[in-house]
XYZ file of N, CA, C and O in Angstrom:
612
model
N 0.834 -1.184 0.000
C 0.000 0.000 0.000
C 0.887 1.259 0.000
O 1.931 1.272 0.635
N 0.450 2.267 -0.704
C 1.205 3.512 -0.825
C 0.908 4.429 0.351
O -0.226 4.511 0.825
N 1.954 5.111 0.804
C 1.828 6.061 1.905
C 2.361 7.415 1.456
O 3.178 7.490 0.539
N 1.934 8.451 2.148
C 2.511 9.761 1.877
C 3.840 9.882 2.627
O 4.104 9.137 3.583
N 4.644 10.828 2.197
C 5.906 11.099 2.893
C 5.612 11.490 4.340
O 6.291 11.038 5.261
N 4.574 12.297 4.544
C 4.212 12.707 5.904
C 3.867 11.494 6.768
O 4.283 11.419 7.936
N 3.122 10.541 6.214
C 2.753 9.342 6.968
C 3.992 8.539 7.360
O 4.099 8.060 8.493
N 4.912 8.395 6.418
C 6.127 7.630 6.703
C 6.954 8.323 7.774
O 7.451 7.675 8.706
N 7.102 9.641 7.682
C 7.873 10.353 8.707
C 7.195 10.260 10.071
O 7.867 10.084 11.085
N 5.883 10.362 10.075
C 5.153 10.263 11.343
C 5.356 8.887 11.975
O 5.618 8.772 13.170
N 5.260 7.867 11.159
C 5.445 6.491 11.634
C 6.897 6.225 12.048
O 7.157 5.397 12.912
N 7.832 6.930 11.425
C 9.261 6.664 11.620
C 9.953 7.719 12.483
O 11.183 7.823 12.454
N 9.206 8.469 13.251
C 9.778 9.574 14.035
C 10.983 9.135 14.862
O 12.062 9.741 14.786
N 10.826 8.082 15.636
C 11.920 7.617 16.495
C 13.099 7.093 15.674
O 14.252 7.265 16.062
N 12.818 6.482 14.542
C 13.882 5.968 13.676
C 14.699 7.124 13.095
O 15.929 7.054 13.036
N 14.017 8.189 12.677
C 14.725 9.373 12.168
C 15.624 9.939 13.263
O 16.792 10.279 13.011
N 15.106 10.020 14.478
C 15.885 10.570 15.591
C 17.109 9.701 15.877
O 18.224 10.221 16.056
N 16.927 8.402 15.895
C 18.076 7.506 16.121
C 19.101 7.614 14.993
O 20.309 7.648 15.237
N 18.618 7.678 13.765
C 19.498 7.836 12.600
C 20.307 9.136 12.720
O 21.503 9.167 12.470
N 19.634 10.197 13.116
C 20.285 11.499 13.299
C 21.350 11.420 14.390
O 22.469 11.907 14.216
N 21.008 10.773 15.496
C 21.941 10.678 16.613
C 23.195 9.896 16.219
O 24.311 10.281 16.599
N 23.042 8.824 15.478
C 24.201 8.054 15.006
C 25.106 8.954 14.178
O 26.328 8.942 14.333
N 24.521 9.758 13.319
C 25.312 10.669 12.483
C 25.991 11.746 13.323
O 27.152 12.082 13.086
N 25.277 12.295 14.285
C 25.849 13.332 15.162
C 27.044 12.780 15.932
O 28.079 13.447 16.056
N 26.899 11.565 16.438
C 27.975 10.978 17.240
C 29.242 10.723 16.423
O 30.313 10.535 16.997
N 29.144 10.741 15.103
C 30.320 10.564 14.235
C 30.995 11.893 13.905
O 31.977 11.912 13.179
N 30.450 12.996 14.403
C 30.975 14.328 14.109
C 31.690 14.893 15.329
O 31.042 15.369 16.269
N 33.019 14.840 15.338
C 33.773 15.312 16.510
C 33.427 16.747 16.918
O 33.377 17.057 18.108
N 33.168 17.595 15.940
C 32.832 18.988 16.254
C 31.572 19.069 17.122
O 31.505 19.857 18.057
N 30.595 18.230 16.829
C 29.330 18.274 17.572
C 29.450 17.623 18.944
O 28.768 18.025 19.887
N 30.291 16.625 19.047
C 30.406 15.920 20.328
C 31.367 16.612 21.297
O 31.530 16.131 22.412
N 31.968 17.729 20.883
C 32.812 18.481 21.828
C 31.981 19.054 22.964
O 32.513 19.331 24.031
N 30.698 19.219 22.727
C 29.791 19.659 23.791
C 29.059 18.420 24.293
O 28.230 17.849 23.594
N 29.418 17.984 25.498
C 28.806 16.756 26.016
C 27.348 16.983 26.433
O 27.062 17.838 27.262
N 26.460 16.244 25.818
C 25.034 16.327 26.136
C 24.469 14.921 26.240
O 24.915 14.017 25.536
N 23.467 14.764 27.096
C 22.776 13.476 27.167
C 21.961 13.283 25.888
O 21.734 14.230 25.126
N 21.499 12.055 25.675
C 20.655 11.767 24.514
C 19.447 12.697 24.500
O 19.121 13.295 23.472
N 18.791 12.840 25.652
C 17.593 13.692 25.720
C 17.921 15.155 25.455
O 17.163 15.855 24.775
N 19.045 15.640 26.005
C 19.421 17.033 25.771
C 19.788 17.276 24.311
O 19.540 18.348 23.777
N 20.379 16.293 23.681
C 20.796 16.460 22.286
C 19.614 16.292 21.323
O 19.569 16.928 20.283
N 18.641 15.432 21.659
C 17.559 15.119 20.719
C 16.198 15.661 21.130
O 15.232 15.515 20.366
N 16.093 16.264 22.277
C 14.794 16.680 22.812
C 13.990 17.586 21.890
O 12.759 17.589 21.923
N 14.674 18.358 21.064
C 14.003 19.273 20.153
C 13.453 18.587 18.900
O 12.558 19.111 18.242
N 13.988 17.429 18.571
C 13.678 16.802 17.282
C 12.221 16.385 17.106
O 11.669 16.587 16.008
N 11.553 15.802 18.101
C 10.159 15.412 17.849
C 9.288 16.583 17.374
O 8.543 16.433 16.400
N 9.433 17.744 17.998
C 8.592 18.869 17.576
C 9.037 19.424 16.230
O 8.201 19.781 15.392
N 10.345 19.502 15.990
C 10.804 19.976 14.672
C 10.300 19.049 13.568
O 9.859 19.520 12.510
N 10.351 17.751 13.822
C 9.855 16.790 12.827
C 8.338 16.883 12.667
O 7.817 16.775 11.549
N 7.627 17.108 13.771
C 6.167 17.290 13.664
C 5.856 18.531 12.826
O 4.901 18.536 12.038
N 6.682 19.590 12.981
C 6.496 20.793 12.166
C 6.716 20.489 10.679
O 6.005 21.002 9.819
N 7.690 19.645 10.368
C 7.921 19.219 8.979
C 6.704 18.457 8.469
O 6.227 18.692 7.348
N 6.174 17.554 9.283
C 5.013 16.749 8.895
C 3.795 17.643 8.648
O 3.076 17.470 7.651
N 3.582 18.618 9.527
C 2.470 19.567 9.335
C 2.642 20.301 8.013
O 1.695 20.447 7.231
N 3.865 20.741 7.761
C 4.141 21.473 6.514
C 3.866 20.591 5.290
O 3.300 21.044 4.300
N 4.238 19.323 5.353
C 3.985 18.411 4.237
C 2.490 18.225 3.970
O 2.090 17.962 2.836
N 1.695 18.378 5.002
C 0.255 18.149 4.860
C -0.532 19.418 4.502
O -1.747 19.346 4.272
N 0.142 20.544 4.438
C -0.540 21.783 4.069
C -0.918 21.750 2.588
O -0.217 21.161 1.767
N -2.011 22.392 2.272
C -2.405 22.522 0.874
C -1.381 23.388 0.149
O -0.796 24.303 0.734
N -1.191 23.112 -1.129
C -0.278 23.933 -1.933
C -0.695 25.391 -1.831
O -1.880 25.716 -1.874
N 0.286 26.253 -1.694
C 0.015 27.688 -1.625
C -0.291 28.202 -0.237
O -0.375 29.410 -0.027
N -0.485 27.293 0.726
C -0.742 27.717 2.101
C 0.575 28.155 2.737
O 1.579 27.468 2.642
N 0.546 29.322 3.369
C 1.750 29.842 4.017
C 2.065 28.995 5.247
O 1.207 28.755 6.085
N 3.317 28.568 5.338
C 3.732 27.722 6.462
C 3.928 28.569 7.714
O 4.486 29.674 7.638
N 3.484 28.081 8.852
C 3.731 28.820 10.100
C 5.216 28.752 10.467
O 5.917 27.815 10.102
N 5.669 29.776 11.175
C 7.052 29.786 11.663
C 7.148 28.801 12.815
O 6.283 28.757 13.692
N 8.197 28.015 12.824
C 8.382 26.990 13.851
C 8.876 27.617 15.149
O 10.014 28.079 15.241
N 7.995 27.636 16.149
C 8.411 28.130 17.467
C 9.444 27.197 18.085
O 10.344 27.636 18.796
N 9.316 25.906 17.794
C 10.274 24.930 18.321
C 11.680 25.250 17.829
O 12.653 25.109 18.576
N 11.802 25.692 16.584
C 13.120 26.035 16.041
C 13.710 27.239 16.768
O 14.908 27.265 17.067
N 12.878 28.219 17.072
C 13.358 29.393 17.814
C 13.849 28.986 19.200
O 14.930 29.393 19.625
N 13.068 28.178 19.883
C 13.471 27.710 21.218
C 14.753 26.886 21.137
O 15.634 26.995 21.993
N 14.854 26.080 20.088
C 16.049 25.265 19.908
C 17.278 26.148 19.689
O 18.350 25.868 20.220
N 17.118 27.213 18.927
C 18.225 28.153 18.717
C 18.682 28.777 20.021
O 19.891 28.885 20.286
N 17.728 29.170 20.857
C 18.079 29.718 22.180
C 18.846 28.694 23.006
O 19.863 29.004 23.625
N 18.342 27.468 23.017
C 18.953 26.407 23.811
C 20.376 26.122 23.352
O 21.308 26.051 24.160
N 20.558 25.949 22.039
C 21.896 25.633 21.533
C 22.868 26.779 21.788
O 24.042 26.534 22.094
N 22.421 27.999 21.692
C 23.297 29.139 21.989
C 23.740 29.082 23.454
O 24.925 29.267 23.761
N 22.818 28.777 24.354
C 23.151 28.664 25.785
C 24.076 27.481 26.054
O 24.888 27.513 26.974
N 23.937 26.425 25.239
C 24.768 25.233 25.430
C 26.177 25.413 24.854
O 27.014 24.538 25.028
N 26.413 26.520 24.184
C 27.743 26.796 23.668
C 27.975 26.401 22.223
O 29.108 26.411 21.740
N 26.920 26.071 21.514
C 27.049 25.732 20.096
C 27.493 26.952 19.297
O 27.158 28.083 19.631
N 28.219 26.701 18.222
C 28.533 27.740 17.255
C 27.494 27.681 16.141
O 26.744 26.696 16.029
N 27.475 28.704 15.315
C 26.581 28.707 14.160
C 26.885 27.498 13.274
O 25.976 26.811 12.815
N 28.166 27.235 13.037
C 28.552 26.107 12.185
C 28.031 24.787 12.747
O 27.603 23.904 11.981
N 28.034 24.636 14.059
C 27.539 23.401 14.665
C 26.029 23.258 14.442
O 25.534 22.162 14.145
N 25.291 24.353 14.583
C 23.840 24.312 14.370
C 23.522 23.994 12.912
O 22.596 23.224 12.617
N 24.294 24.566 12.000
C 24.094 24.281 10.579
C 24.360 22.800 10.304
O 23.615 22.147 9.570
N 25.412 22.267 10.912
C 25.740 20.847 10.713
C 24.626 19.953 11.249
O 24.249 18.966 10.614
N 24.082 20.276 12.412
C 22.958 19.489 12.945
C 21.777 19.505 11.978
O 21.147 18.482 11.745
N 21.504 20.662 11.418
C 20.391 20.788 10.478
C 20.646 19.966 9.217
O 19.750 19.280 8.712
N 21.871 20.019 8.716
C 22.233 19.230 7.541
C 22.040 17.736 7.825
O 21.476 16.999 7.023
N 22.482 17.300 9.005
C 22.352 15.894 9.371
C 20.888 15.486 9.524
O 20.522 14.338 9.247
N 20.036 16.421 9.942
C 18.612 16.121 10.046
C 18.038 15.847 8.650
O 17.308 14.870 8.452
N 18.395 16.687 7.681
C 17.907 16.451 6.322
C 18.404 15.114 5.784
O 17.635 14.337 5.209
N 19.673 14.824 5.986
C 20.236 13.552 5.513
C 19.509 12.381 6.180
O 19.171 11.392 5.521
N 19.237 12.493 7.462
C 18.545 11.420 8.186
C 17.125 11.223 7.668
O 16.678 10.080 7.466
N 16.408 12.306 7.428
C 15.047 12.214 6.890
C 15.078 11.536 5.522
O 14.310 10.607 5.250
N 15.992 11.993 4.664
C 16.040 11.441 3.308
C 16.484 9.986 3.311
O 16.031 9.190 2.479
N 17.335 9.614 4.253
C 17.753 8.211 4.375
C 16.560 7.328 4.731
O 16.370 6.256 4.144
N 15.751 7.772 5.670
C 14.561 7.004 6.065
C 13.584 6.904 4.898
O 12.998 5.847 4.654
N 13.412 7.991 4.160
C 12.515 7.939 2.998
C 13.049 6.978 1.939
O 12.274 6.231 1.331
N 14.349 6.992 1.737
C 14.947 6.068 0.769
C 14.689 4.619 1.174
O 14.340 3.786 0.331
N 14.827 4.331 2.456
C 14.578 2.975 2.942
C 13.111 2.570 2.786
O 12.791 1.382 2.777
N 12.233 3.565 2.700
C 10.794 3.301 2.607
C 10.258 3.505 1.204
O 9.037 3.569 1.014
N 11.134 3.596 0.226
C 10.705 3.993 -1.111
C 9.668 3.063 -1.741
O 8.843 3.506 -2.541
N 9.675 1.792 -1.356
C 8.692 0.885 -1.949
C 7.268 1.222 -1.507
O 6.307 0.774 -2.124
N 7.131 2.018 -0.450
C 5.808 2.413 0.048
C 5.365 3.774 -0.475
O 4.264 4.221 -0.171
N 6.259 4.446 -1.217
C 5.981 5.801 -1.673
C 5.509 5.835 -3.116
O 5.969 5.063 -3.939
N 4.633 6.775 -3.396
C 4.240 7.044 -4.771
C 5.293 7.984 -5.342
O 5.423 9.135 -4.896
N 6.057 7.487 -6.311
C 7.239 8.192 -6.796
C 6.944 9.624 -7.230
O 7.706 10.537 -6.945
N 5.828 9.855 -7.885
C 5.517 11.190 -8.415
C 5.331 12.231 -7.311
O 5.405 13.429 -7.570
N 5.119 11.779 -6.083
C 4.907 12.713 -4.975
C 6.160 12.914 -4.123
O 6.182 13.756 -3.237
N 7.214 12.156 -4.408
C 8.414 12.213 -3.571
C 9.186 13.507 -3.764
O 9.536 14.182 -2.791
N 9.462 13.878 -5.004
C 10.288 15.059 -5.241
C 9.655 16.338 -4.680
O 10.345 17.107 -4.000
N 8.369 16.591 -4.903
C 7.774 17.775 -4.270
C 7.884 17.736 -2.733
O 8.108 18.765 -2.089
N 7.755 16.554 -2.164
C 7.886 16.424 -0.705
C 9.313 16.713 -0.262
O 9.529 17.361 0.774
N 10.292 16.250 -1.021
C 11.705 16.512 -0.687
C 11.971 18.021 -0.714
O 12.648 18.556 0.170
N 11.424 18.704 -1.709
C 11.577 20.158 -1.789
C 10.958 20.818 -0.557
O 11.553 21.711 0.059
N 9.783 20.371 -0.171
C 9.104 20.929 1.006
C 9.906 20.658 2.278
O 10.056 21.548 3.123
N 10.438 19.453 2.418
C 11.244 19.113 3.596
C 12.472 20.010 3.659
O 12.770 20.590 4.713
N 13.184 20.136 2.551
C 14.384 20.976 2.543
C 14.030 22.425 2.881
O 14.728 23.082 3.666
N 12.935 22.917 2.321
C 12.515 24.291 2.592
C 12.161 24.477 4.062
O 12.553 25.469 4.688
N 11.440 23.530 4.627
C 11.035 23.642 6.037
C 12.235 23.545 6.974
O 12.358 24.331 7.912
N 13.125 22.585 6.742
C 14.292 22.439 7.618
C 15.174 23.680 7.514
O 15.695 24.179 8.524
N 15.311 24.241 6.312
C 16.090 25.476 6.158
C 15.395 26.661 6.832
O 16.059 27.521 7.416
N 14.073 26.720 6.762
C 13.332 27.778 7.451
C 13.517 27.652 8.973
O 13.663 28.659 9.673
N 13.527 26.424 9.473
C 13.784 26.207 10.894
C 15.192 26.654 11.260
O 15.409 27.279 12.304
N 16.150 26.354 10.393
C 17.524 26.786 10.632
C 17.603 28.311 10.665
O 18.309 28.882 11.501
N 16.887 28.975 9.786
C 16.857 30.448 9.801
C 16.364 30.954 11.154
O 16.951 31.885 11.722
N 15.305 30.347 11.686
C 14.792 30.766 12.998
C 15.851 30.569 14.083
O 16.022 31.413 14.962
N 16.556 29.453 14.011
C 17.620 29.202 14.979
C 18.703 30.266 14.865
O 19.192 30.778 15.881
N 19.085 30.617 13.647
C 20.157 31.595 13.434
C 19.736 32.982 13.919
O 20.551 33.723 14.480
N 18.467 33.331 13.734
C 17.980 34.612 14.249
C 18.121 34.662 15.767
O 18.473 35.701 16.330
N 17.894 33.543 16.429
C 18.053 33.493 17.888
C 19.520 33.544 18.283
O 19.877 34.154 19.294
N 20.396 32.901 17.501
C 21.833 32.991 17.757
C 22.284 34.449 17.670
O 23.038 34.933 18.512
N 21.821 35.150 16.636
C 22.188 36.556 16.446
C 21.690 37.390 17.620
O 22.414 38.233 18.149
N 20.456 37.133 18.046
C 19.900 37.866 19.180
C 20.688 37.582 20.454
O 20.956 38.496 21.246
N 21.091 36.324 20.651
C 21.886 35.964 21.831
C 23.244 36.667 21.795
O 23.708 37.191 22.815
N 23.879 36.714 20.621
C 25.164 37.403 20.481
C 25.012 38.891 20.751
O 25.859 39.498 21.405
N 23.940 39.504 20.243
C 23.705 40.928 20.469
C 23.492 41.210 21.947
O 23.993 42.196 22.493
N 22.779 40.313 22.625
C 22.535 40.466 24.056
C 23.837 40.372 24.853
O 24.081 41.163 25.771
N 24.691 39.397 24.484
C 25.994 39.259 25.156
C 26.852 40.496 24.930
O 27.494 40.989 25.858
N 26.846 41.016 23.706
C 27.642 42.201 23.386
C 27.151 43.408 24.184
O 27.956 44.185 24.713
N 25.834 43.558 24.310
C 25.269 44.679 25.067
C 25.657 44.581 26.539
O 26.003 45.585 27.170
N 25.622 43.355 27.093
C 26.019 43.174 28.496
C 27.506 43.481 28.674
O 27.906 44.094 29.664
N 28.320 43.076 27.710
C 29.760 43.330 27.807
C 30.045 44.825 27.756
O 30.890 45.335 28.506
N 29.340 45.539 26.909
C 29.525 46.998 26.816
C 29.113 47.655 28.118
O 29.784 48.543 28.625
N 28.015 47.186 28.697
C 27.526 47.726 29.962
C 28.560 47.516 31.073
O 28.810 48.408 31.876
N 29.167 46.335 31.111
C 30.189 46.032 32.110
C 31.397 46.951 31.929
O 31.923 47.495 32.893
N 31.812 47.148 30.704
C 32.962 48.016 30.419
C 32.669 49.452 30.829
O 33.507 50.128 31.432
N 31.455 49.921 30.551
C 31.079 51.310 30.893
C 31.008 51.536 32.392
O 31.280 52.628 32.872
N 30.617 50.512 33.138
C 30.492 50.671 34.590
C 31.819 50.439 35.308
O 31.925 50.693 36.490
N 32.809 49.942 34.589
C 34.115 49.649 35.215
C 34.960 50.888 35.362
O 34.815 51.900 34.811
């Protein structure tokens, strides 16, 4: 029986997360910040649900901004991540999603896969943009505090 990409991702949520974690653990840059499994992956269920919601939207419907991505950006900035590390995590998420879809290709209607891949890439990149906006805001806040400290010294 044929399934939609959204259905497969919904059914495979935990598998995508495990696939992502295996990839993250192979990246020395990402593992320089020691985090538990839950701390490293806690954001993924909601980010993936946001991708699934986006896949199910009617064509032409404006996608909502992912609040989970904004919160994730704040969290990673506090955890000491660099922009490059956040970008790498996002890249690995896309690779993990596409790997799971490839493994499930016999259940997919081929003509619907490419548009879904475009939507997934667009959504994950939009989430990354939200994270980067929070990184920038965190950096601006740190700079303002540093200036304040210098002025009062």
